Amino acid sequence: MTRRVRTRIAPSPTGFLHLGTARTALFSWAFARHHGGDFILRIEDTDEARSTQEAVDQIIAAMRWLRLDYDEGPYFQMQRLGRYREVIAKMLGEGTAYRCYCSPQELEAMRETQRARGEKPRYDGRWRPEAGKNLGMPPSAVAPVVRFKNPRSGVVTWNDMVKGPISISNDELDDLIIARPAPGGAKDPGAVGTPTYNFCVVVDDLDMQISHVLRGDDHVNNTPRQINILRALGAELPEYGHVPMILGPDGDKLSKRHGAVSVTQYEDAGYLREAMVNYLARLGWSHGDDELFDRDQLVRWFDGKHLARSPAQWDLTKLNWVNAQALKKIDINVLAGLLAGRLQRRGLIVEADAPLAGMCTLFRDRCVTTEELADWLAMYFSEVKPSDADLAAHVTPQVGPALVALADSLAEVPWDKASISEAIKSVLAAHGLKMPQLAHAVRVLVCGRAQTPAIDAVLELFARERVLARLRRS
Ligand code: GLU
């Protein structure tokens, strides 16, 4: 590869960064990093009615969460209108684009006639300049659009990184509108109007020297048009890879119906960024049988090959598995930091000296998400409410005196697991009880639930006063 690898993700800020776009971003990022190239963020905000600043912020937040760092951008298309107009003017001058004065009514009539003849409706090229053709006088009442003069013959072919060779015959492509009339365009014959989406993409990919375009396969139909325009501009073509969409578990296009479709909702729900990166990468890409890998491995392996041609299916069970594995592996201090934030967002006060890392170590193996882990850890920072059923079943009159004795003993002993364990054992012996009888009662009172890891390990992580108060409440 001689050209510097430069990839981009070009989301439209009309909503959240949804999973499909996040995956394309990840692929584009990993491919650029694999080749030591550049990754660019470009915001395609020309749909003014639907674009919002909030969506831009969320896209950037999602990229940050996934740590998809970009080397350039965000570029905004709305800030580049002057540049698009400049290229349109150049193309008009060179004759690779022309003004078309068909009124909407005229175009509709054209389509009607074609449909009546059983033909595919398309622009018939009536304002297309050709040698020896007399175009007549432009009607002064119609503000013209600018059309690209698409080649009439030949075939557009590219070797898609995902789908393999694709060929589209030029006679299937009509002359694409690349600019719509600007207000007052009819009066100003020099005006070039508002550039259209496909055209902006081309100019951007050209100016940003994009070498590889990875995007959803809903854009396959745009590619031959974009290639033709790039050729007309004398540009070096990028390589294209069109990634099949992500389907829901029922085989339909992934949508809100299937649960969360925005990346950040998974962050909120307690998924780890590393797990999300791992899971998203496996949706439509593989490296042998490897299911669990980290970011560095992904970058090392992601060479643009082994991209699946068939659509991937969203599988929450698998994501949960990947997340549970990541939760076991993540650096314990990083995890503790995440939990501190999560508990604080619940309104809990996490004392600076709270042994969060120890708590995470004790509970993480039984959790799928950090949210679930926070559910466990919450008992250390807020009151618990044992259910009446648990109280009735486990905090029986029979264990009452032992609980009082245990509280008294725990008030005195050194506050560590071994001493707590000793204290429990002596109380058991003195009261003729079995371990589960006392341990269950302690769990229900102190933790608010009857099942926990070993009680001495659980208690050790509490502030002593909290344990005593809860035991004495019985
Ligand atoms: N803005 C387009 C989208 O969000 C991306 C177009 C492209 O990647 O070329 O689908």
Short mmCIF file of C-alpha atoms and ligand atoms in Angstrom, two decimals:
data_model
loop_
_atom_site.label_atom_id
_atom_site.label_comp_id
_atom_site.label_asym_id
_atom_site.label_seq_id
_atom_site.Cartn_x
_atom_site.Cartn_y
_atom_site.Cartn_z
CA MET A 1 0.00 0.00 0.00
CA THR A 2 1.62 3.23 -1.08
CA ARG A 3 -1.07 5.72 -0.20
CA ARG A 4 -1.26 6.89 3.41
CA VAL A 5 -4.21 5.19 5.06
CA ARG A 6 -6.84 7.74 6.04
CA THR A 7 -10.28 6.63 7.11
CA ARG A 8 -13.28 8.51 8.37
CA ILE A 9 -16.56 8.10 10.13
CA ALA A 10 -19.21 10.45 8.87
CA PRO A 11 -22.27 10.33 11.09
CA SER A 12 -25.29 12.53 10.52
CA PRO A 13 -26.20 14.30 13.77
CA THR A 14 -29.87 13.45 13.60
CA GLY A 15 -29.92 11.13 16.60
CA PHE A 16 -27.70 9.03 18.83
CA LEU A 17 -24.63 7.23 17.58
CA HIS A 18 -26.36 3.96 16.96
CA LEU A 19 -24.74 0.59 17.09
CA GLY A 20 -24.27 0.19 13.34
CA THR A 21 -22.44 3.51 13.03
CA ALA A 22 -20.40 2.76 16.14
CA ARG A 23 -19.28 -0.49 14.57
CA THR A 24 -18.34 1.23 11.31
CA ALA A 25 -16.44 3.81 13.34
CA LEU A 26 -14.63 1.04 15.18
CA PHE A 27 -13.68 -0.73 11.95
CA SER A 28 -12.49 2.51 10.36
CA TRP A 29 -10.53 3.44 13.47
CA ALA A 30 -8.95 -0.02 13.85
CA PHE A 31 -8.00 -0.11 10.17
CA ALA A 32 -6.33 3.30 10.36
CA ARG A 33 -4.49 2.37 13.55
CA HIS A 34 -3.42 -0.99 12.09
CA HIS A 35 -1.72 0.84 9.23
CA GLY A 36 -0.41 3.70 11.33
CA GLY A 37 -2.71 6.04 9.40
CA ASP A 38 -5.25 8.69 10.32
CA PHE A 39 -8.84 8.49 11.45
CA ILE A 40 -11.14 11.43 10.86
CA LEU A 41 -14.48 12.47 12.33
CA ARG A 42 -16.78 14.28 9.96
CA ILE A 43 -20.23 15.44 10.91
CA GLU A 44 -22.64 15.32 7.97
CA ASP A 45 -25.01 18.02 9.08
CA THR A 46 -26.42 19.25 5.78
CA ASP A 47 -29.88 18.03 6.75
CA GLU A 48 -30.46 21.22 8.68
CA ALA A 49 -33.99 20.39 9.71
CA ARG A 50 -32.96 17.19 11.47
CA SER A 51 -29.44 17.97 12.70
CA THR A 52 -29.01 19.03 16.33
CA GLN A 53 -26.14 20.14 18.54
CA GLU A 54 -27.31 17.62 21.13
CA ALA A 55 -26.77 14.81 18.64
CA VAL A 56 -23.30 16.15 17.81
CA ASP A 57 -22.46 16.16 21.52
CA GLN A 58 -23.72 12.64 21.93
CA ILE A 59 -21.76 11.36 18.96
CA ILE A 60 -18.60 12.87 20.40
CA ALA A 61 -19.38 11.45 23.85
CA ALA A 62 -19.92 7.98 22.38
CA MET A 63 -16.65 8.16 20.45
CA ARG A 64 -14.91 9.22 23.64
CA TRP A 65 -16.50 6.40 25.61
CA LEU A 66 -15.34 3.82 23.07
CA ARG A 67 -11.94 5.59 22.96
CA LEU A 68 -12.11 5.97 19.22
CA ASP A 69 -9.68 8.83 19.15
CA TYR A 70 -9.63 10.80 15.92
CA ASP A 71 -6.66 12.58 14.45
CA GLU A 72 -8.70 15.23 12.66
CA GLY A 73 -12.07 16.76 13.08
CA PRO A 74 -14.79 17.00 13.85
CA TYR A 75 -15.27 18.63 10.47
CA PHE A 76 -18.74 19.99 9.81
CA GLN A 77 -20.17 19.97 6.32
CA MET A 78 -22.17 23.12 6.98
CA GLN A 79 -18.88 24.93 7.48
CA ARG A 80 -17.65 23.78 4.10
CA LEU A 81 -20.43 25.06 1.86
CA GLY A 82 -18.11 27.59 0.25
CA ARG A 83 -15.74 24.84 -0.75
CA TYR A 84 -18.54 22.72 -2.28
CA ARG A 85 -19.77 25.72 -4.28
CA GLU A 86 -16.26 26.37 -5.48
CA VAL A 87 -16.02 22.80 -6.83
CA ILE A 88 -19.44 23.05 -8.45
CA ALA A 89 -18.42 26.28 -10.17
CA LYS A 90 -15.26 24.56 -11.38
CA MET A 91 -17.23 21.62 -12.75
CA LEU A 92 -19.67 23.94 -14.48
CA GLY A 93 -16.69 25.69 -16.02
CA GLU A 94 -15.11 22.44 -17.15
CA GLY A 95 -18.35 21.02 -18.49
CA THR A 96 -18.52 18.03 -16.14
CA ALA A 97 -21.67 19.56 -14.65
CA TYR A 98 -24.48 21.59 -16.16
CA ARG A 99 -27.55 23.58 -15.24
CA CYS A 100 -30.89 21.92 -15.70
CA TYR A 101 -33.97 24.15 -15.98
CA CYS A 102 -36.67 21.53 -15.76
CA SER A 103 -39.47 22.64 -13.48
CA PRO A 104 -40.78 20.14 -10.94
CA GLN A 105 -43.95 19.83 -13.07
CA GLU A 106 -41.91 19.08 -16.14
CA LEU A 107 -39.93 16.40 -14.29
CA GLU A 108 -43.12 14.83 -13.01
CA ALA A 109 -44.58 14.75 -16.52
CA MET A 110 -41.34 13.16 -17.76
CA ARG A 111 -41.61 10.42 -15.18
CA GLU A 112 -45.29 9.86 -15.95
CA THR A 113 -44.56 9.32 -19.62
CA GLN A 114 -41.74 6.92 -18.79
CA ARG A 115 -43.90 4.95 -16.38
CA ALA A 116 -46.68 4.76 -18.96
CA ARG A 117 -44.16 3.27 -21.40
CA GLY A 118 -43.12 0.75 -18.75
CA GLU A 119 -39.67 2.37 -18.35
CA LYS A 120 -37.79 3.14 -15.17
CA PRO A 121 -38.37 6.83 -14.34
CA ARG A 122 -35.21 8.86 -14.78
CA TYR A 123 -33.96 12.21 -15.94
CA ASP A 124 -33.87 12.13 -19.73
CA GLY A 125 -30.93 14.47 -20.14
CA ARG A 126 -32.87 17.24 -21.80
CA TRP A 127 -30.56 20.03 -20.55
CA ARG A 128 -27.45 17.93 -20.88
CA PRO A 129 -25.06 19.66 -23.23
CA GLU A 130 -23.80 17.52 -26.09
CA ALA A 131 -21.87 18.40 -29.19
CA GLY A 132 -24.25 19.64 -31.85
CA LYS A 133 -27.25 19.72 -29.52
CA ASN A 134 -29.29 22.91 -29.35
CA LEU A 135 -30.47 23.47 -25.79
CA GLY A 136 -32.50 26.59 -26.40
CA MET A 137 -32.97 29.53 -24.08
CA PRO A 138 -33.19 28.81 -20.36
CA PRO A 139 -36.64 29.76 -19.02
CA SER A 140 -36.18 32.77 -16.80
CA ALA A 141 -38.82 31.68 -14.29
CA VAL A 142 -37.05 28.44 -13.31
CA ALA A 143 -34.18 28.40 -10.84
CA PRO A 144 -31.88 25.72 -12.21
CA VAL A 145 -30.41 22.74 -10.40
CA VAL A 146 -26.88 21.65 -11.22
CA ARG A 147 -26.48 18.11 -12.50
CA PHE A 148 -23.41 15.98 -12.81
CA LYS A 149 -22.74 14.87 -16.38
CA ASN A 150 -22.52 11.18 -15.68
CA PRO A 151 -20.75 9.10 -18.36
CA ARG A 152 -23.29 7.62 -20.76
CA SER A 153 -21.49 4.38 -21.45
CA GLY A 154 -19.15 2.03 -19.71
CA VAL A 155 -19.25 0.37 -16.35
CA VAL A 156 -18.22 1.49 -12.87
CA THR A 157 -16.35 -1.28 -11.14
CA TRP A 158 -14.73 -1.48 -7.76
CA ASN A 159 -13.37 -4.27 -5.68
CA ASP A 160 -15.34 -3.89 -2.47
CA MET A 161 -13.35 -4.74 0.67
CA VAL A 162 -16.38 -6.60 1.98
CA LYS A 163 -18.48 -7.66 -0.97
CA GLY A 164 -15.82 -8.31 -3.60
CA PRO A 165 -16.05 -7.01 -7.17
CA ILE A 166 -19.11 -4.88 -7.94
CA SER A 167 -19.99 -3.50 -11.38
CA ILE A 168 -22.72 -1.02 -12.20
CA SER A 169 -23.41 0.00 -15.75
CA ASN A 170 -23.44 3.74 -16.34
CA ASP A 171 -26.68 3.53 -18.27
CA GLU A 172 -28.35 2.73 -14.96
CA LEU A 173 -27.21 6.06 -13.51
CA ASP A 174 -28.86 9.29 -14.53
CA ASP A 175 -27.39 12.74 -14.12
CA LEU A 176 -27.32 13.28 -10.39
CA ILE A 177 -28.36 16.65 -8.98
CA ILE A 178 -25.32 18.04 -7.20
CA ALA A 179 -26.79 21.41 -6.24
CA ARG A 180 -30.29 22.70 -5.71
CA PRO A 181 -31.24 26.29 -6.37
CA ALA A 182 -30.21 28.80 -3.78
CA PRO A 183 -32.90 31.32 -2.90
CA GLY A 184 -32.90 33.87 -5.70
CA GLY A 185 -30.97 31.47 -7.92
CA ALA A 186 -33.11 32.16 -10.96
CA LYS A 187 -32.18 35.81 -10.92
CA ASP A 188 -28.50 35.22 -10.42
CA PRO A 189 -27.20 33.12 -13.29
CA GLY A 190 -23.85 32.70 -11.53
CA ALA A 191 -25.34 31.13 -8.38
CA VAL A 192 -24.55 27.48 -7.91
CA GLY A 193 -27.01 26.75 -5.12
CA THR A 194 -26.99 24.33 -2.22
CA PRO A 195 -24.87 21.22 -2.69
CA THR A 196 -26.53 17.84 -2.24
CA TYR A 197 -25.50 15.07 0.08
CA ASN A 198 -23.73 12.76 -2.38
CA PHE A 199 -21.73 15.63 -3.72
CA CYS A 200 -20.55 16.87 -0.32
CA VAL A 201 -19.36 13.38 0.55
CA VAL A 202 -17.28 13.27 -2.62
CA VAL A 203 -15.65 16.65 -2.06
CA ASP A 204 -14.95 15.77 1.55
CA ASP A 205 -13.44 12.39 0.75
CA LEU A 206 -11.30 14.10 -1.88
CA ASP A 207 -10.18 17.04 0.27
CA MET A 208 -9.60 14.87 3.31
CA GLN A 209 -7.62 12.44 1.17
CA ILE A 210 -9.60 9.49 2.38
CA SER A 211 -7.96 6.28 1.23
CA HIS A 212 -10.52 3.77 2.52
CA VAL A 213 -14.24 4.31 2.93
CA LEU A 214 -15.88 1.81 5.23
CA ARG A 215 -19.59 2.35 5.61
CA GLY A 216 -22.95 0.62 5.83
CA ASP A 217 -24.10 -1.22 2.75
CA ASP A 218 -27.13 1.05 2.50
CA HIS A 219 -24.64 3.30 0.69
CA VAL A 220 -23.69 0.81 -2.05
CA ASN A 221 -25.93 2.59 -4.55
CA ASN A 222 -24.21 5.90 -3.90
CA THR A 223 -20.76 4.53 -4.62
CA PRO A 224 -20.80 4.36 -8.45
CA ARG A 225 -22.11 7.93 -8.57
CA GLN A 226 -19.46 9.09 -6.14
CA ILE A 227 -16.76 7.28 -8.10
CA ASN A 228 -17.85 8.97 -11.32
CA ILE A 229 -17.74 12.40 -9.73
CA LEU A 230 -14.32 11.71 -8.19
CA ARG A 231 -13.08 10.66 -11.63
CA ALA A 232 -14.48 13.82 -13.18
CA LEU A 233 -12.47 15.75 -10.59
CA GLY A 234 -9.35 13.81 -11.50
CA ALA A 235 -9.12 12.34 -8.00
CA GLU A 236 -7.46 9.18 -6.85
CA LEU A 237 -10.24 6.82 -5.79
CA PRO A 238 -10.51 5.49 -2.27
CA GLU A 239 -11.12 1.83 -1.70
CA TYR A 240 -14.64 1.07 -0.57
CA GLY A 241 -15.94 -1.50 1.87
CA HIS A 242 -19.66 -1.81 2.50
CA VAL A 243 -20.47 -3.50 5.75
CA PRO A 244 -23.81 -5.34 6.02
CA MET A 245 -26.19 -3.98 8.57
CA ILE A 246 -26.76 -5.35 12.04
CA LEU A 247 -29.96 -7.33 12.41
CA GLY A 248 -32.05 -7.80 15.51
CA PRO A 249 -32.43 -11.27 17.03
CA ASP A 250 -35.59 -11.76 14.94
CA GLY A 251 -33.76 -11.09 11.68
CA ASP A 252 -35.27 -7.63 11.17
CA LYS A 253 -33.16 -4.49 10.93
CA LEU A 254 -31.95 -3.61 14.43
CA SER A 255 -34.26 -1.02 15.90
CA LYS A 256 -35.54 0.42 19.17
CA ARG A 257 -37.92 -2.49 19.35
CA HIS A 258 -34.93 -4.72 20.11
CA GLY A 259 -33.82 -2.64 23.06
CA ALA A 260 -31.13 0.00 23.18
CA VAL A 261 -29.79 1.08 19.81
CA SER A 262 -27.50 3.86 20.94
CA VAL A 263 -24.05 3.08 22.23
CA THR A 264 -24.24 5.33 25.24
CA GLN A 265 -27.31 3.53 26.53
CA TYR A 266 -25.05 0.51 27.00
CA GLU A 267 -22.62 2.65 28.93
CA ASP A 268 -25.46 3.74 31.18
CA ALA A 269 -26.60 0.17 31.60
CA GLY A 270 -23.20 -0.83 32.97
CA TYR A 271 -21.35 -2.31 30.03
CA LEU A 272 -17.60 -1.79 29.89
CA ARG A 273 -16.14 0.05 26.94
CA GLU A 274 -13.62 -2.70 26.35
CA ALA A 275 -16.36 -5.31 26.19
CA MET A 276 -18.37 -3.16 23.82
CA VAL A 277 -15.37 -2.73 21.53
CA ASN A 278 -14.72 -6.47 21.65
CA TYR A 279 -18.33 -7.38 20.98
CA LEU A 280 -18.90 -4.79 18.22
CA ALA A 281 -15.73 -5.87 16.44
CA ARG A 282 -17.02 -9.44 16.26
CA LEU A 283 -20.24 -8.28 14.61
CA GLY A 284 -19.24 -8.81 11.03
CA TRP A 285 -15.52 -9.42 11.46
CA SER A 286 -13.51 -12.35 12.75
CA HIS A 287 -10.00 -13.38 13.57
CA GLY A 288 -10.07 -17.16 13.53
CA ASP A 289 -12.05 -18.40 16.49
CA ASP A 290 -11.00 -15.59 18.80
CA GLU A 291 -13.95 -14.28 20.77
CA LEU A 292 -12.20 -12.35 23.51
CA PHE A 293 -9.50 -9.87 22.66
CA ASP A 294 -8.39 -6.45 23.68
CA ARG A 295 -8.01 -3.24 21.75
CA ASP A 296 -4.33 -3.79 20.98
CA GLN A 297 -5.03 -7.21 19.54
CA LEU A 298 -7.87 -5.81 17.47
CA VAL A 299 -5.56 -3.15 16.04
CA ARG A 300 -2.89 -5.73 15.32
CA TRP A 301 -5.33 -8.05 13.59
CA PHE A 302 -7.64 -5.64 11.78
CA ASP A 303 -6.22 -5.55 8.26
CA GLY A 304 -9.54 -5.08 6.45
CA LYS A 305 -9.86 -8.74 5.58
CA HIS A 306 -12.30 -11.26 7.08
CA LEU A 307 -15.20 -8.85 7.00
CA ALA A 308 -18.40 -10.85 6.75
CA ARG A 309 -20.60 -10.52 3.70
CA SER A 310 -23.74 -11.55 5.51
CA PRO A 311 -25.46 -9.42 8.12
CA ALA A 312 -24.51 -9.88 11.75
CA GLN A 313 -27.14 -10.47 14.37
CA TRP A 314 -27.31 -8.60 17.64
CA ASP A 315 -27.06 -11.09 20.48
CA LEU A 316 -27.50 -9.69 23.97
CA THR A 317 -26.64 -13.02 25.60
CA LYS A 318 -23.26 -12.95 23.95
CA LEU A 319 -22.67 -9.29 24.78
CA ASN A 320 -23.47 -10.16 28.40
CA TRP A 321 -20.98 -12.97 28.33
CA VAL A 322 -18.28 -10.77 26.82
CA ASN A 323 -19.02 -8.10 29.43
CA ALA A 324 -18.91 -10.57 32.31
CA GLN A 325 -15.51 -11.77 31.08
CA ALA A 326 -14.25 -8.21 30.77
CA LEU A 327 -15.52 -7.45 34.27
CA LYS A 328 -13.38 -10.29 35.64
CA LYS A 329 -10.29 -8.99 33.87
CA ILE A 330 -10.46 -5.22 34.15
CA ASP A 331 -7.88 -3.52 36.37
CA ILE A 332 -9.40 -3.47 39.84
CA ASN A 333 -8.63 0.19 40.48
CA VAL A 334 -10.21 1.22 37.21
CA LEU A 335 -13.26 -0.81 38.15
CA ALA A 336 -13.35 0.78 41.60
CA GLY A 337 -13.29 4.20 39.95
CA LEU A 338 -16.21 3.27 37.71
CA LEU A 339 -18.18 2.03 40.69
CA ALA A 340 -17.49 5.16 42.72
CA GLY A 341 -19.01 7.21 39.89
CA ARG A 342 -21.96 4.90 39.51
CA LEU A 343 -22.77 4.88 43.23
CA GLN A 344 -22.44 8.65 43.43
CA ARG A 345 -24.83 9.01 40.52
CA ARG A 346 -27.29 7.07 42.63
CA GLY A 347 -26.95 9.78 45.22
CA LEU A 348 -24.86 7.69 47.63
CA ILE A 349 -21.94 9.07 49.57
CA VAL A 350 -18.80 7.06 48.96
CA GLU A 351 -16.25 7.85 51.63
CA ALA A 352 -12.73 8.35 50.30
CA ASP A 353 -11.41 5.47 52.42
CA ALA A 354 -14.14 3.00 51.47
CA PRO A 355 -12.46 -0.23 50.32
CA LEU A 356 -14.07 -0.15 46.88
CA ALA A 357 -11.41 -2.27 45.22
CA GLY A 358 -11.95 -5.02 47.83
CA MET A 359 -15.71 -4.84 47.31
CA CYS A 360 -15.32 -5.12 43.55
CA THR A 361 -12.98 -8.08 43.97
CA LEU A 362 -15.48 -9.86 46.16
CA PHE A 363 -18.52 -9.37 43.93
CA ARG A 364 -17.42 -8.91 40.34
CA ASP A 365 -17.35 -12.60 39.45
CA ARG A 366 -21.07 -12.88 40.05
CA CYS A 367 -22.04 -9.87 37.93
CA VAL A 368 -22.67 -9.21 34.27
CA THR A 369 -22.59 -5.41 34.39
CA THR A 370 -21.19 -2.67 36.59
CA GLU A 371 -24.79 -1.72 37.28
CA GLU A 372 -25.34 -5.14 38.82
CA LEU A 373 -22.11 -4.73 40.76
CA ALA A 374 -23.37 -1.37 42.00
CA ASP A 375 -26.55 -3.12 43.18
CA TRP A 376 -24.35 -5.27 45.39
CA LEU A 377 -22.11 -2.49 46.62
CA ALA A 378 -25.02 -0.18 47.44
CA MET A 379 -25.52 -2.01 50.77
CA TYR A 380 -22.20 -0.61 51.96
CA PHE A 381 -23.34 2.96 51.42
CA SER A 382 -27.06 3.06 52.03
CA GLU A 383 -29.71 1.50 54.20
CA VAL A 384 -30.98 -1.94 53.22
CA LYS A 385 -34.56 -3.10 53.37
CA PRO A 386 -34.82 -6.82 54.07
CA SER A 387 -38.06 -8.32 52.82
CA ASP A 388 -40.65 -9.46 55.36
CA ALA A 389 -40.35 -12.97 53.98
CA ASP A 390 -36.58 -13.06 54.54
CA LEU A 391 -36.94 -11.60 58.00
CA ALA A 392 -39.56 -14.17 58.93
CA ALA A 393 -37.59 -17.05 57.47
CA HIS A 394 -34.14 -16.23 58.82
CA VAL A 395 -34.28 -13.73 61.68
CA THR A 396 -36.12 -16.15 63.97
CA PRO A 397 -36.54 -15.90 67.76
CA GLN A 398 -34.12 -18.82 67.96
CA VAL A 399 -31.20 -16.77 66.58
CA GLY A 400 -32.12 -13.53 68.41
CA PRO A 401 -29.80 -13.99 71.42
CA ALA A 402 -26.94 -15.07 69.17
CA LEU A 403 -27.32 -11.89 67.12
CA VAL A 404 -27.08 -9.76 70.25
CA ALA A 405 -24.00 -11.68 71.36
CA LEU A 406 -22.43 -11.37 67.94
CA ALA A 407 -22.96 -7.63 67.87
CA ASP A 408 -21.30 -7.34 71.28
CA SER A 409 -18.39 -9.44 70.19
CA LEU A 410 -17.93 -7.63 66.87
CA ALA A 411 -17.82 -4.35 68.76
CA GLU A 412 -14.56 -5.49 70.34
CA VAL A 413 -12.60 -7.61 67.86
CA PRO A 414 -10.02 -6.30 65.39
CA TRP A 415 -11.87 -5.47 62.18
CA ASP A 416 -10.55 -8.07 59.78
CA LYS A 417 -11.90 -11.20 58.16
CA ALA A 418 -10.12 -13.71 60.40
CA SER A 419 -11.21 -12.02 63.64
CA ILE A 420 -14.78 -11.65 62.38
CA SER A 421 -14.79 -15.33 61.47
CA GLU A 422 -13.51 -16.24 64.94
CA ALA A 423 -16.19 -14.13 66.59
CA ILE A 424 -18.91 -15.82 64.56
CA LYS A 425 -17.60 -19.28 65.41
CA SER A 426 -17.51 -18.60 69.15
CA VAL A 427 -21.07 -17.28 69.08
CA LEU A 428 -22.18 -20.38 67.17
CA ALA A 429 -20.56 -22.66 69.75
CA ALA A 430 -21.96 -20.73 72.71
CA HIS A 431 -25.52 -20.79 71.32
CA GLY A 432 -25.56 -24.26 69.83
CA LEU A 433 -26.36 -22.98 66.33
CA LYS A 434 -25.18 -24.08 62.92
CA MET A 435 -23.34 -21.67 60.62
CA PRO A 436 -26.16 -21.20 58.08
CA GLN A 437 -28.67 -20.29 60.80
CA LEU A 438 -26.61 -17.39 62.05
CA ALA A 439 -25.02 -16.42 58.74
CA HIS A 440 -28.39 -16.15 56.99
CA ALA A 441 -29.79 -13.96 59.72
CA VAL A 442 -26.71 -11.72 59.58
CA ARG A 443 -26.97 -11.48 55.79
CA VAL A 444 -30.62 -10.54 55.87
CA LEU A 445 -30.09 -7.85 58.51
CA VAL A 446 -26.82 -6.41 57.29
CA CYS A 447 -27.00 -6.97 53.55
CA GLY A 448 -30.75 -7.03 53.01
CA ARG A 449 -30.63 -10.39 51.29
CA ALA A 450 -30.11 -14.01 52.30
CA GLN A 451 -27.50 -14.94 49.68
CA THR A 452 -24.02 -13.37 49.61
CA PRO A 453 -20.42 -14.49 49.36
CA ALA A 454 -18.77 -15.72 52.60
CA ILE A 455 -20.13 -13.58 55.42
CA ASP A 456 -16.79 -12.80 57.07
CA ALA A 457 -15.45 -11.44 53.77
CA VAL A 458 -18.60 -9.42 53.22
CA LEU A 459 -18.63 -7.94 56.72
CA GLU A 460 -14.97 -7.00 56.74
CA LEU A 461 -15.64 -4.43 54.01
CA PHE A 462 -18.34 -2.65 56.00
CA ALA A 463 -17.71 0.15 58.42
CA ARG A 464 -17.99 -1.61 61.79
CA GLU A 465 -20.62 0.79 63.15
CA ARG A 466 -22.91 0.09 60.26
CA VAL A 467 -22.80 -3.66 60.94
CA LEU A 468 -23.45 -3.21 64.65
CA ALA A 469 -26.38 -0.88 64.04
CA ARG A 470 -27.99 -3.28 61.59
CA LEU A 471 -27.50 -6.31 63.85
CA ARG A 472 -28.94 -4.48 66.81
CA ARG A 473 -31.96 -3.36 64.86
CA SER A 474 -33.34 -6.92 65.04
N1 GLU B 1 -23.72 10.19 6.79
C1 GLU B 1 -23.79 8.84 6.33
C2 GLU B 1 -24.53 8.00 7.35
O1 GLU B 1 -24.64 8.41 8.49
C3 GLU B 1 -22.43 8.24 6.09
C4 GLU B 1 -22.02 8.35 4.69
C5 GLU B 1 -20.69 7.76 4.34
O2 GLU B 1 -20.07 7.10 5.20
O3 GLU B 1 -20.28 7.97 3.24
O4 GLU B 1 -25.00 6.96 7.00
#
